[in-house]
C-alpha positions in Angstrom: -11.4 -6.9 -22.4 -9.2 -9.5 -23.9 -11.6 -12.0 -25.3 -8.2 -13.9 -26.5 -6.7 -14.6 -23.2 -10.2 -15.7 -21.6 -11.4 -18.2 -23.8 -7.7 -19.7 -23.9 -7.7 -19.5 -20.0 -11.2 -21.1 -20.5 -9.7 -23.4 -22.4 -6.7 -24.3 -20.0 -8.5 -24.7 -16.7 -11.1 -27.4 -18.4 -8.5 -29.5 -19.4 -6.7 -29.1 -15.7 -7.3 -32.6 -13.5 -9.5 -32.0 -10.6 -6.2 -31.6 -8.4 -4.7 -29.0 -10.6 -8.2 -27.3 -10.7 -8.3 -27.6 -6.6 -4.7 -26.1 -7.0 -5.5 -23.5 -9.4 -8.4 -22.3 -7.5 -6.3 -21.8 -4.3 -3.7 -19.7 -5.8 -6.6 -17.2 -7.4 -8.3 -17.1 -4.1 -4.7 -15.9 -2.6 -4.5 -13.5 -5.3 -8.0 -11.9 -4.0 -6.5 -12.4 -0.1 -3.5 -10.1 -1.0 -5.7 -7.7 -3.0 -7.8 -7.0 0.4 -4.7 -6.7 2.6 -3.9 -3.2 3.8 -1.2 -1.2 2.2 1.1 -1.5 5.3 1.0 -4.9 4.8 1.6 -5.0 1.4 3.5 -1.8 0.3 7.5 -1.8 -0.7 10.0 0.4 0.7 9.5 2.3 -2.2 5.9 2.6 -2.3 6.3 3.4 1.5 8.7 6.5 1.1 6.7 7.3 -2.1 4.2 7.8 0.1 5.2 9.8 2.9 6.7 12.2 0.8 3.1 12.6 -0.5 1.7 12.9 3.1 4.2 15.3 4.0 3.8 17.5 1.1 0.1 18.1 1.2 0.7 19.3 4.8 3.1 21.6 3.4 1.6 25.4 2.9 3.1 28.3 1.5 1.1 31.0 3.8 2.2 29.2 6.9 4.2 31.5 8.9 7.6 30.6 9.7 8.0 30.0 13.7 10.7 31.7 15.7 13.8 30.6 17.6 12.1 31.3 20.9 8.6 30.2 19.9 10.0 26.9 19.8 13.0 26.5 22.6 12.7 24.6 25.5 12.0 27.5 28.1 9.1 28.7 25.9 7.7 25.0 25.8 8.4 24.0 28.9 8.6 27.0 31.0 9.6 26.2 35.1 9.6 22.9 34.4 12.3 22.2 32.2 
């Protein structure tokens, strides 16, 4: 822990007026509202695709047979009705 930066923090916020102090305690209590908000909410396009791509991989196996042409055409899917 940084024993430094608290006490100076300490140090700042006792001198703040009680309107900065109101101020400075709203902008820490938005800091915890956007800690508890979901990822989807909060994640970067990055962080998004970043993502996936880890989703997708641990789907991924290397026993998993490779399916056919005709396993997966339309008449074998659908059948009559397509």
């Amino acid at each position: 822990m940084n024993t430094k930066l608290v006490e100076s923090l300490a140090q700042v916020v006792q001198s703040l007026t009680p309107e900065e102090r109101e101020l400075f305690n709203q902008k820490v209590m938005s800091l915890d509202e956007i800690e508890e908000r979901p990822f989807y909410e909060t994640a970067t396009t990055e962080e998004w695709i970043k993502a996936f791509r880890e989703w997708a991989e641990s789907h991924r196996s290397k026993n998993s047979p490779m399916l056919s042409d005709e396993a997966i055409s339309r008449e074998s899917m659908y059948g009559d009705r397509g």
